[in-house]
mmCIF file of C-alpha atoms in Angstrom:
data_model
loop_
_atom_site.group_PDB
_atom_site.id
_atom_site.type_symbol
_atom_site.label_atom_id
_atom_site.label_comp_id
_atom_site.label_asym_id
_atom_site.label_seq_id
_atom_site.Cartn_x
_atom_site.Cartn_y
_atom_site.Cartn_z
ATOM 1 C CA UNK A 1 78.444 200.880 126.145
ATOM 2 C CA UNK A 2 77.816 197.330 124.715
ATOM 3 C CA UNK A 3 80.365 197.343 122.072
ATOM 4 C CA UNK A 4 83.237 198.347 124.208
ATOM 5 C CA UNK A 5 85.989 195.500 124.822
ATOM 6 C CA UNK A 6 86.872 195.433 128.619
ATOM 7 C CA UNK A 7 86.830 197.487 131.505
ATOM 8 C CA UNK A 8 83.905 196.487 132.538
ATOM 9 C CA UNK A 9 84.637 198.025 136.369
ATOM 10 C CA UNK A 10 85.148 201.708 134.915
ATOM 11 C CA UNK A 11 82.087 201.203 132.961
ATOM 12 C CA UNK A 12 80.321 199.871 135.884
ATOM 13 C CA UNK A 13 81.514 202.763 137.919
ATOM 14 C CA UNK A 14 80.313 205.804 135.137
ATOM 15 C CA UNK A 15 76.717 204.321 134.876
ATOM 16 C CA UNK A 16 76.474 204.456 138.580
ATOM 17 C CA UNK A 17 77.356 208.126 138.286
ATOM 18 C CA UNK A 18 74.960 208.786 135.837
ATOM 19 C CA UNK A 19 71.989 206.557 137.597
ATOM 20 C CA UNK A 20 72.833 208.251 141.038
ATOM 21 C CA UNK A 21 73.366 211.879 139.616
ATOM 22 C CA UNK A 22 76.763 211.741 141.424
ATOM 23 C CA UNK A 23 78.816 213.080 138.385
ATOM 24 C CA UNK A 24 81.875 214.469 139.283
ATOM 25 C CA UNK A 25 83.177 217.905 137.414
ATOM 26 C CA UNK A 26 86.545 216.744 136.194
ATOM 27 C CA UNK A 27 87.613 212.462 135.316
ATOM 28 C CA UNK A 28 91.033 211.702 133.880
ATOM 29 C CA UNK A 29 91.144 208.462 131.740
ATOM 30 C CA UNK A 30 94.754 207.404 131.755
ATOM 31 C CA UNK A 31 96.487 204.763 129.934
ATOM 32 C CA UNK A 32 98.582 203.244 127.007
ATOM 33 C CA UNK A 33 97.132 204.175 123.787
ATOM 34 C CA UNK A 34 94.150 202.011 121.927
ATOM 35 C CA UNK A 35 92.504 200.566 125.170
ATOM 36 C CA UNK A 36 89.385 202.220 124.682
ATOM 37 C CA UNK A 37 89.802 205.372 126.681
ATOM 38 C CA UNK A 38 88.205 208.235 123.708
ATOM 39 C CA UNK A 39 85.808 205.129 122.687
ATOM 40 C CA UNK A 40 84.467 205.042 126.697
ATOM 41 C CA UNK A 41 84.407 208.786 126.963
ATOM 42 C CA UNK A 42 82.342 209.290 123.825
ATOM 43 C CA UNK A 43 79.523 206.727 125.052
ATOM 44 C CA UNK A 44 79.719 208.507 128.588
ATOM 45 C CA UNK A 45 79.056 211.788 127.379
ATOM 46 C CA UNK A 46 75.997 210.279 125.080
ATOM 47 C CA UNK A 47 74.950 208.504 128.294
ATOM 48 C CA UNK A 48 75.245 211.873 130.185
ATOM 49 C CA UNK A 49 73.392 214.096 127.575
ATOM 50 C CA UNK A 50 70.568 211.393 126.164
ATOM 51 C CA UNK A 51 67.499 212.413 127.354
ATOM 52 C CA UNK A 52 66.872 208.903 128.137
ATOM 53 C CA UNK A 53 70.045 208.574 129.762
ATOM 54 C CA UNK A 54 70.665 205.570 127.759
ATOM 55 C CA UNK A 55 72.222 206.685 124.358
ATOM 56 C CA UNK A 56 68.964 206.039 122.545
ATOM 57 C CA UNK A 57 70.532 207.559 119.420
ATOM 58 C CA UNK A 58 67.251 209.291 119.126
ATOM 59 C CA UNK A 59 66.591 212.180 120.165
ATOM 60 C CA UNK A 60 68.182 215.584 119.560
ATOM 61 C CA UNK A 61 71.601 215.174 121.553
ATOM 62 C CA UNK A 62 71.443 211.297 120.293
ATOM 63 C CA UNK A 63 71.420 212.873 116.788
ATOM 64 C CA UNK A 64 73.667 215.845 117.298
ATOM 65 C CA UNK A 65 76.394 213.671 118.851
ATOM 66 C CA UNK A 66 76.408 211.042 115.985
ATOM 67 C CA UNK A 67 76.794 214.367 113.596
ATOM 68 C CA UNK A 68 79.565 215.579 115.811
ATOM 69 C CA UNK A 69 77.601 218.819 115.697
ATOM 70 C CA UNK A 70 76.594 219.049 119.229
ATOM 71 C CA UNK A 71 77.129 222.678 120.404
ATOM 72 C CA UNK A 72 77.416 221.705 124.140
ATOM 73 C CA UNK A 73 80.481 219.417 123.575
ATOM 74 C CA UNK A 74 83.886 220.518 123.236
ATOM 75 C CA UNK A 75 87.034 218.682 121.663
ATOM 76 C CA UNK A 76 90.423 220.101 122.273
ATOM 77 C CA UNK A 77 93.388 218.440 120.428
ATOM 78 C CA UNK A 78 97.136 219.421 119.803
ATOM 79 C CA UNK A 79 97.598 220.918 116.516
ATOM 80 C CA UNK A 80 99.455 219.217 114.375
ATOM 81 C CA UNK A 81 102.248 221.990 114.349
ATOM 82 C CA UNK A 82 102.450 222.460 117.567
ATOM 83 C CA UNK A 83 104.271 220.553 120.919
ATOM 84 C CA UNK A 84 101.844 221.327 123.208
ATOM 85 C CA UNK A 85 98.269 221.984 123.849
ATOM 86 C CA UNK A 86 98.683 225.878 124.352
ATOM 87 C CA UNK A 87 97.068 228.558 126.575
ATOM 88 C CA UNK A 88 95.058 230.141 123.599
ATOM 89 C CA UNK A 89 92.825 227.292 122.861
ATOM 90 C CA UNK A 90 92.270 226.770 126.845
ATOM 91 C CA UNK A 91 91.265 230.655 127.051
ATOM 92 C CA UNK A 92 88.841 230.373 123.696
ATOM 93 C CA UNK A 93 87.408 227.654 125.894
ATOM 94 C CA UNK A 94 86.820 229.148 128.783
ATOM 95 C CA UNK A 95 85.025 231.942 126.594
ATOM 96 C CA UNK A 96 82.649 229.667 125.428
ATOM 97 C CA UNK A 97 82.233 227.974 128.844
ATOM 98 C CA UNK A 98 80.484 231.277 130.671
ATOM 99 C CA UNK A 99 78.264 231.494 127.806
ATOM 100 C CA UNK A 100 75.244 229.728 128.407
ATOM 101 C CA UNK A 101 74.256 225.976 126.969
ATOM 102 C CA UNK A 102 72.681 226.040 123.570
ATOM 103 C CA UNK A 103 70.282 223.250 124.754
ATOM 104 C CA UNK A 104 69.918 223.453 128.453
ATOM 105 C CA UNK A 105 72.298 220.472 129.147
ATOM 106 C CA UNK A 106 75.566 219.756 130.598
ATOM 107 C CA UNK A 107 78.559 221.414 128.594
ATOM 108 C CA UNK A 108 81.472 218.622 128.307
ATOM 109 C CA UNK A 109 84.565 219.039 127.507
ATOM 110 C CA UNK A 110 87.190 216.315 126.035
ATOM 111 C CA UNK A 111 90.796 216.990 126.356
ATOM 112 C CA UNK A 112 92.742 214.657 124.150
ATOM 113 C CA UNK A 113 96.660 214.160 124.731
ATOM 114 C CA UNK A 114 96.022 216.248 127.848
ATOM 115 C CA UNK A 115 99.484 215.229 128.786
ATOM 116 C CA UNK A 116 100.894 217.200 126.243
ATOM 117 C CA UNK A 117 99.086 220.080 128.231
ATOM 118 C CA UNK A 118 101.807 223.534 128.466
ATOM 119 C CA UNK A 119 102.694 224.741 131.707
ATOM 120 C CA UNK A 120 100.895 227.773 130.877
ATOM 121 C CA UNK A 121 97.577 225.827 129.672
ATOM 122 C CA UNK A 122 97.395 223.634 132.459
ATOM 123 C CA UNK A 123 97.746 226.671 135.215
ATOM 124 C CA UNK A 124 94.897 228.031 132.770
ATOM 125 C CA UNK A 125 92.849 225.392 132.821
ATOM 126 C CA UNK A 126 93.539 224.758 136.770
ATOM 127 C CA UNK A 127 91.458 228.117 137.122
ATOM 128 C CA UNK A 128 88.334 225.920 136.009
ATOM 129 C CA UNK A 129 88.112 223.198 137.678
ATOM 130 C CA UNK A 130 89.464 224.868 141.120
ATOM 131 C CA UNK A 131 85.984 227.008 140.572
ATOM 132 C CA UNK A 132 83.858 224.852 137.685
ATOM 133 C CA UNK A 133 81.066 225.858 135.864
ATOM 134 C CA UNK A 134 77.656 224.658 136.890
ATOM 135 C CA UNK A 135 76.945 221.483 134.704
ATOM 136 C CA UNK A 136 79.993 221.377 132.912
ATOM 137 C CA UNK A 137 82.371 218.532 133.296
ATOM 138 C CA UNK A 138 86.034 217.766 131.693
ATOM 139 C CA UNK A 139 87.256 214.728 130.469
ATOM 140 C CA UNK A 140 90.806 214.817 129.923
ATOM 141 C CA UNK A 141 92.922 211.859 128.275
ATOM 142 C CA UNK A 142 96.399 211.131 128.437
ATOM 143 C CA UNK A 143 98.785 208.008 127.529
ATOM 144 C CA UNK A 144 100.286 208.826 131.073
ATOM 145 C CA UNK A 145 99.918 211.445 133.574
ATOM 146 C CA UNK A 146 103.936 212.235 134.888
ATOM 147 C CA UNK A 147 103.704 215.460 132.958
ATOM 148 C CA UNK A 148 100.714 216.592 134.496
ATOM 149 C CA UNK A 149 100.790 219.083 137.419
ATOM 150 C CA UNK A 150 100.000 217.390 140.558
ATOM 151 C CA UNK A 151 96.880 220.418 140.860
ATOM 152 C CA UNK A 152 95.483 219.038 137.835
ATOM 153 C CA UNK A 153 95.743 215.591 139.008
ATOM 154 C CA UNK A 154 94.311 216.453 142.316
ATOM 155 C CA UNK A 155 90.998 217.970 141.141
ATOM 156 C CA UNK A 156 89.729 215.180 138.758
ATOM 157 C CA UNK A 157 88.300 211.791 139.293
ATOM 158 C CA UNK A 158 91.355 209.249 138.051
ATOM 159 C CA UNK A 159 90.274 206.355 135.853
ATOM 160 C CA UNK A 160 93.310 204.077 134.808
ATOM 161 C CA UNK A 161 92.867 201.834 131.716
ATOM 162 C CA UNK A 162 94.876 198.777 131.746
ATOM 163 C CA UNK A 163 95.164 196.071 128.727
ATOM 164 C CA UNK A 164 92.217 193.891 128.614
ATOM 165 C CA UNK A 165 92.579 190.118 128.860
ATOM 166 C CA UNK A 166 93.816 188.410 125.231
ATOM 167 C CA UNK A 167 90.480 185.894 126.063
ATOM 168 C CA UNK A 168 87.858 188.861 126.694
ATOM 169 C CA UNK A 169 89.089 190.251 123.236
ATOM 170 C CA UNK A 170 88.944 187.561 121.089
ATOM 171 C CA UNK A 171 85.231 186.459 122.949
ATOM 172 C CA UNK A 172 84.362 189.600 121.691
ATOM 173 C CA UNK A 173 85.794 189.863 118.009
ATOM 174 C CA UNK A 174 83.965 186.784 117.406
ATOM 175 C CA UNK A 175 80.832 188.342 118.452
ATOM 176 C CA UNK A 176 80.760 191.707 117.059
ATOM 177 C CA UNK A 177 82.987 190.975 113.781
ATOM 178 C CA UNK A 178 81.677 186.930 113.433
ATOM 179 C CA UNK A 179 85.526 185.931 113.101
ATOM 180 C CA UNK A 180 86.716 182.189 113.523
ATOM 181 C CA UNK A 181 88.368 181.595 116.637
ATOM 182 C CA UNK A 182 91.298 181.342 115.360
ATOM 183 C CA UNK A 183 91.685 184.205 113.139
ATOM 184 C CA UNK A 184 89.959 186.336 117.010
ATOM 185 C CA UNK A 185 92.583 184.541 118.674
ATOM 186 C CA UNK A 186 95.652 185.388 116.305
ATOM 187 C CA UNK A 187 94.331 189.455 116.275
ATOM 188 C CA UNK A 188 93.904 189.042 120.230
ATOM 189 C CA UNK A 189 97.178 188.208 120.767
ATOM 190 C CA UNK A 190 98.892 190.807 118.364
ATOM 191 C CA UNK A 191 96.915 193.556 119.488
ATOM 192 C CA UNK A 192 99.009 193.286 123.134
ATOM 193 C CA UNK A 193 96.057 193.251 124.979
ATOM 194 C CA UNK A 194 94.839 196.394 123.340
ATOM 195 C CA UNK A 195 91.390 196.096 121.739
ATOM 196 C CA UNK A 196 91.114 199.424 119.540
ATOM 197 C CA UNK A 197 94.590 197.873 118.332
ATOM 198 C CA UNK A 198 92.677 194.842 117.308
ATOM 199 C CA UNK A 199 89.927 196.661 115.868
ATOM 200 C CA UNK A 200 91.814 198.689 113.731
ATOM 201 C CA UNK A 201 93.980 196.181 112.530
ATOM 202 C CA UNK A 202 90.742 193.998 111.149
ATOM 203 C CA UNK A 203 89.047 197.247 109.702
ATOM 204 C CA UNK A 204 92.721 198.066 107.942
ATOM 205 C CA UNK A 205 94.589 195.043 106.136
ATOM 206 C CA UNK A 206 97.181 197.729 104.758
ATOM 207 C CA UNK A 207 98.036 198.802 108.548
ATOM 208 C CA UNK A 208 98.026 195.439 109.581
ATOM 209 C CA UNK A 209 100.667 193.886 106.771
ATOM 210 C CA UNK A 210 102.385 197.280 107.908
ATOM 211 C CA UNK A 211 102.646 196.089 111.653
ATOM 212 C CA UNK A 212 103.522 192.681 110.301
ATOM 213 C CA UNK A 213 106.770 194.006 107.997
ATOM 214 C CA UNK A 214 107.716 196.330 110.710
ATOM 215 C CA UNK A 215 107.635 193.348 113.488
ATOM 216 C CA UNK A 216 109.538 191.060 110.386
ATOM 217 C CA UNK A 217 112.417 193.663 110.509
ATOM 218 C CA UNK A 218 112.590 194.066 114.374
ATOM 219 C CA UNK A 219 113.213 190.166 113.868
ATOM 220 C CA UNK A 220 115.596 190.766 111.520
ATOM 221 C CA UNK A 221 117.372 193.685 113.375
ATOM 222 C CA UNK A 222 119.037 191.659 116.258
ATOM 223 C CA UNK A 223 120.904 189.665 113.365
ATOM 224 C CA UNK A 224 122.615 193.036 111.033
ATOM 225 C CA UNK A 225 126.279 194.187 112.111
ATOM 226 C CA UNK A 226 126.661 197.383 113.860
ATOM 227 C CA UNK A 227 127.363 199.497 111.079
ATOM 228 C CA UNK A 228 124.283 198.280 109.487
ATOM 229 C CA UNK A 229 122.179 198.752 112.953
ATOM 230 C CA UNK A 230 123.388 202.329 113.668
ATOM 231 C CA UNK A 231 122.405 203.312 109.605
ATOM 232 C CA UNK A 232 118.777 201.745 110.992
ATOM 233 C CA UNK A 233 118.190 204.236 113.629
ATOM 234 C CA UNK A 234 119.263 207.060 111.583
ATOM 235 C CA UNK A 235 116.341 206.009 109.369
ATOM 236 C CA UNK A 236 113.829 205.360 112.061
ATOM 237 C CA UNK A 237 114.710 208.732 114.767
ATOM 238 C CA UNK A 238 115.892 211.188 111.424
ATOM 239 C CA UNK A 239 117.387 214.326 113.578
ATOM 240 C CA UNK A 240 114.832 216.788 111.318
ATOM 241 C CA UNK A 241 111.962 214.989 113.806
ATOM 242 C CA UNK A 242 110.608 216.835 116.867
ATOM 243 C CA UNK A 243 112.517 215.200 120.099
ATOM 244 C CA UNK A 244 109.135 213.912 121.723
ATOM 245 C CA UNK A 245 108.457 212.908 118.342
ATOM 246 C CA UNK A 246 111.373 211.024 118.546
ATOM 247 C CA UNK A 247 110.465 209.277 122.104
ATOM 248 C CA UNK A 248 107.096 208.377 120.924
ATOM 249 C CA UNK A 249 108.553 206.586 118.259
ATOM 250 C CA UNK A 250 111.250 205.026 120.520
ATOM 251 C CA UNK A 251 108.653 203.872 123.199
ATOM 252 C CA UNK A 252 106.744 202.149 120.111
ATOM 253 C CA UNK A 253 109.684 200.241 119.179
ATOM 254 C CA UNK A 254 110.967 199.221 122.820
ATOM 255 C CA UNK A 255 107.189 197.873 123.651
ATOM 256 C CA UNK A 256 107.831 196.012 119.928
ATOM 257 C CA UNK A 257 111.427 194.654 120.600
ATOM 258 C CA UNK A 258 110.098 193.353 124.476
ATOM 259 C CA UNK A 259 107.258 191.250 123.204
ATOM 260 C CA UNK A 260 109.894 189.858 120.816
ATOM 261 C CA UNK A 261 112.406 188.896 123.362
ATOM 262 C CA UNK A 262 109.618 187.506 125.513
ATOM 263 C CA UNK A 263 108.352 185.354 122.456
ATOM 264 C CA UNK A 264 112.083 184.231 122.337
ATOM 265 C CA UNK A 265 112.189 183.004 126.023
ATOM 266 C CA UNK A 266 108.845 181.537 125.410
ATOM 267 C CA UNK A 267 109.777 179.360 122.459
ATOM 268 C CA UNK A 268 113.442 178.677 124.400
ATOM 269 C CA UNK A 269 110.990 176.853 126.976
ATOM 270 C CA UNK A 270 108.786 175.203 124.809
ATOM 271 C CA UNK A 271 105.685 177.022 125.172
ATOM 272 C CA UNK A 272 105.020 178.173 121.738
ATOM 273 C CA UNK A 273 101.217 178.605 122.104
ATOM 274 C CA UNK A 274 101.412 181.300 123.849
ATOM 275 C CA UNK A 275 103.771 183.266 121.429
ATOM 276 C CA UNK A 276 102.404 186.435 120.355
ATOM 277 C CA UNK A 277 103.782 186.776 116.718
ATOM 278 C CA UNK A 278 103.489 182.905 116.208
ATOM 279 C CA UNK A 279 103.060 183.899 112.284
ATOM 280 C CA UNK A 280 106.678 184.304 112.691
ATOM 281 C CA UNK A 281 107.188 181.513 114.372
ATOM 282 C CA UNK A 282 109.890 180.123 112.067
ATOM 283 C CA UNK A 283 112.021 183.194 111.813
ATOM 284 C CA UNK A 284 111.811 183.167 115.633
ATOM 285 C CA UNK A 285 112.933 179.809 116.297
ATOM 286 C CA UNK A 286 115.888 180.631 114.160
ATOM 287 C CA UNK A 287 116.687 183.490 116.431
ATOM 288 C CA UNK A 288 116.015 182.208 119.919
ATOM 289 C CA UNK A 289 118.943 179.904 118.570
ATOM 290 C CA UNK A 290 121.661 182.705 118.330
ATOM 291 C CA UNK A 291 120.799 183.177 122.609
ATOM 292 C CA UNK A 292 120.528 181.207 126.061
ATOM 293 C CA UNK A 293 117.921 182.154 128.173
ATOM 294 C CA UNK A 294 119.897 184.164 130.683
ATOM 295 C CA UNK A 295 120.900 186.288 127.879
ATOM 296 C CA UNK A 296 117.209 186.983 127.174
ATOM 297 C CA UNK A 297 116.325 187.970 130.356
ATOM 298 C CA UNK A 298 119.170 190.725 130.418
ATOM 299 C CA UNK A 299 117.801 191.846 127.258
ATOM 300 C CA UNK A 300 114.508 192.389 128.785
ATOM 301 C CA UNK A 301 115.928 194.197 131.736
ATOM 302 C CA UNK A 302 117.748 196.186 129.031
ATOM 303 C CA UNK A 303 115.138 197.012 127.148
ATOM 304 C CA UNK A 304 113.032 198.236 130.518
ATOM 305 C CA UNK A 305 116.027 200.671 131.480
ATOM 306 C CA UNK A 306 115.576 202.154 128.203
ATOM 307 C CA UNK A 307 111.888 203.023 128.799
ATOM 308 C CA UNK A 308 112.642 204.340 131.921
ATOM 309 C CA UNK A 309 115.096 206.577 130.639
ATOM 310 C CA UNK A 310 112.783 208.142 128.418
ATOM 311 C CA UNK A 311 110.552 208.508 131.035
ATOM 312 C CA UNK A 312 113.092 211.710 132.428
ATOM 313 C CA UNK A 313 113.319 212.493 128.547
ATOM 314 C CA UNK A 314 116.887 211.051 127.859
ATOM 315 C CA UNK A 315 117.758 211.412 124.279
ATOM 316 C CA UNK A 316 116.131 208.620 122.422
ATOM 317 C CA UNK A 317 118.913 207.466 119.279
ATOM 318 C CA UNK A 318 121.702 207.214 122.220
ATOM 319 C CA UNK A 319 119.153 205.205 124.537
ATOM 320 C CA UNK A 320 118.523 203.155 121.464
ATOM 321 C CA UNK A 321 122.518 203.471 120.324
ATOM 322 C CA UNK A 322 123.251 201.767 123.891
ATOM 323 C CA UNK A 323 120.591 199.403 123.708
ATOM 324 C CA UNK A 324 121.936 197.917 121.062
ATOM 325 C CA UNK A 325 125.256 197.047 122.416
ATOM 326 C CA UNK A 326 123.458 194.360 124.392
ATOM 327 C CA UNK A 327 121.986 192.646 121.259
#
């Protein structure tokens, strides 16, 4: 697990398992997306299944895994035109699972988006890990775990991811990538603590000038007149997308908007280096001008009701609609 950014505790913790054969038969990685959770779950299960325990990428599960042909691991994903992970692609699981390992090793199953888990999938899936295969062992993945039955909670061994320190990233682009420090520093920072973020904005410039035009216009947005705000949302939550569609995109742009504000409040007192989109840095200054600093901070608190509203699945365009009546 060398080339993982952070978490060096829930690393820690998973090699212990391995070394002590203590492995339990269900983990849940939780937390915001691009921390490393899929990237950390991938290296356990080579770690698990290595026949030197190590993820030699040698031998025959080494091999198999780095093919993505390995007939003892599992991946279950929502399809792409569906809501929910559904009860038929637990059951075709299950039908696999009493069948016996190809290669005499653990079976492991992934679970990606588990939160997005049906009602009827997750009682499915309760059935096995209340009585679990012999060497078999789920790994289930989720942004956040409110819309996961308390049963399902329960029965695995919880793992929270949280963002890894803007130093620890940057120490470690430089390193792997050979980046100045500066050009570490400046991904670091943008990334919101979120090294897969960082990663995949130095392996793709197009997504990155992306992030950069969309941050350019949330700059921009505070300044437009209401008519020309409300035509914005329109364009950004269309009412032909899926409502949880709609939220994701929402939560996105709230998490966007905050860091703004808090740049603001930064600049407002001076402390400029440790602005997160200081290539902005101009267009900022201009807009910290148009507020005071207790204005700022009820923006903030603003923008934190609104996540917490979509939280019990309040419509997102009149969350955002009321939002921004405060700006």
């Amino acid at each position: 697990m060398d080339s993982i950014i952070g978490h060096k505790k829930i690393i820690y913790f998973l090699q212990k398992s391995i070394d002590n054969n203590k492995l339990s038969h269900a983990y849940l990685f939780y937390g915001a997306a691009h921390l490393g959770k899929t990237a950390i779950a991938k290296n356990f299960l080579f770690k698990i299944l290595c026949e030197q325990k190590n993820g030699c990428k040698k031998c025959v599960h080494c091999q198999q895994l780095e093919k993505n042909i390995h007939p003892d691991v599992y991946f279950i994903n929502k399809k792409e035109d569906k809501k929910n992970i559904v009860i038929e692609q637990i059951r075709i699981l299950q039908e696999k699972l009493i069948k016996h390992s190809f290669l005499g090793s653990y079976k492991i199953i992934i679970i990606n988006q588990a939160e997005t888990l049906s009602l009827e999938a997750a009682n499915c899936l309760l059935k096995s890990l209340e009585e679990p295969n012999p060497k078999t062992i789920f790994i289930l993945i989720a942004e956040n775990i409110r819309s996961l039955p308390k049963t399902i909670i329960s029965r695995s061994q919880i793992l929270k991811f949280l963002p890894v320190a803007t130093k620890e990233i940057a120490n470690s682009l430089q390193k792997q990538f050979n980046l100045k420090s500066e050009q570490a520093f400046e991904l670091a920072k943008i990334s919101i603590n979120k090294p897969g973020l960082a990663i995949a904005f130095l392996q793709n410039q197009n997504l990155f000038n992306e992030y950069k035009k969309q941050i350019q216009e949330f700059i921009n947005f505070p300044q437009k007149n209401l008519n020309e705000k409300f035509q914005f949302i329109e364009k950004i939550l269309p009412i032909k997308n899926e409502f949880l569609e709609n939220i994701k995109i929402l939560q996105n742009i709230l998490s966007q908007l905050d860091l703004i504000f808090r740049d603001l409040i930064l600049i407002k007192n001076s402390l400029n280096t440790f602005v997160v989109h200081s290539f902005l840095e101009n267009q900022l200054k201009k807009l910290a001008q148009k507020y005071n600093e207790n204005q700022l901070i009820q923006i903030l608190k603003e923008i934190k009701k609104s996540k917490e509203y979509l939280f019990i699945n309040a419509n997102p365009k009149l969350v955002f609609e009321n939002l921004i009546l405060n700006f």
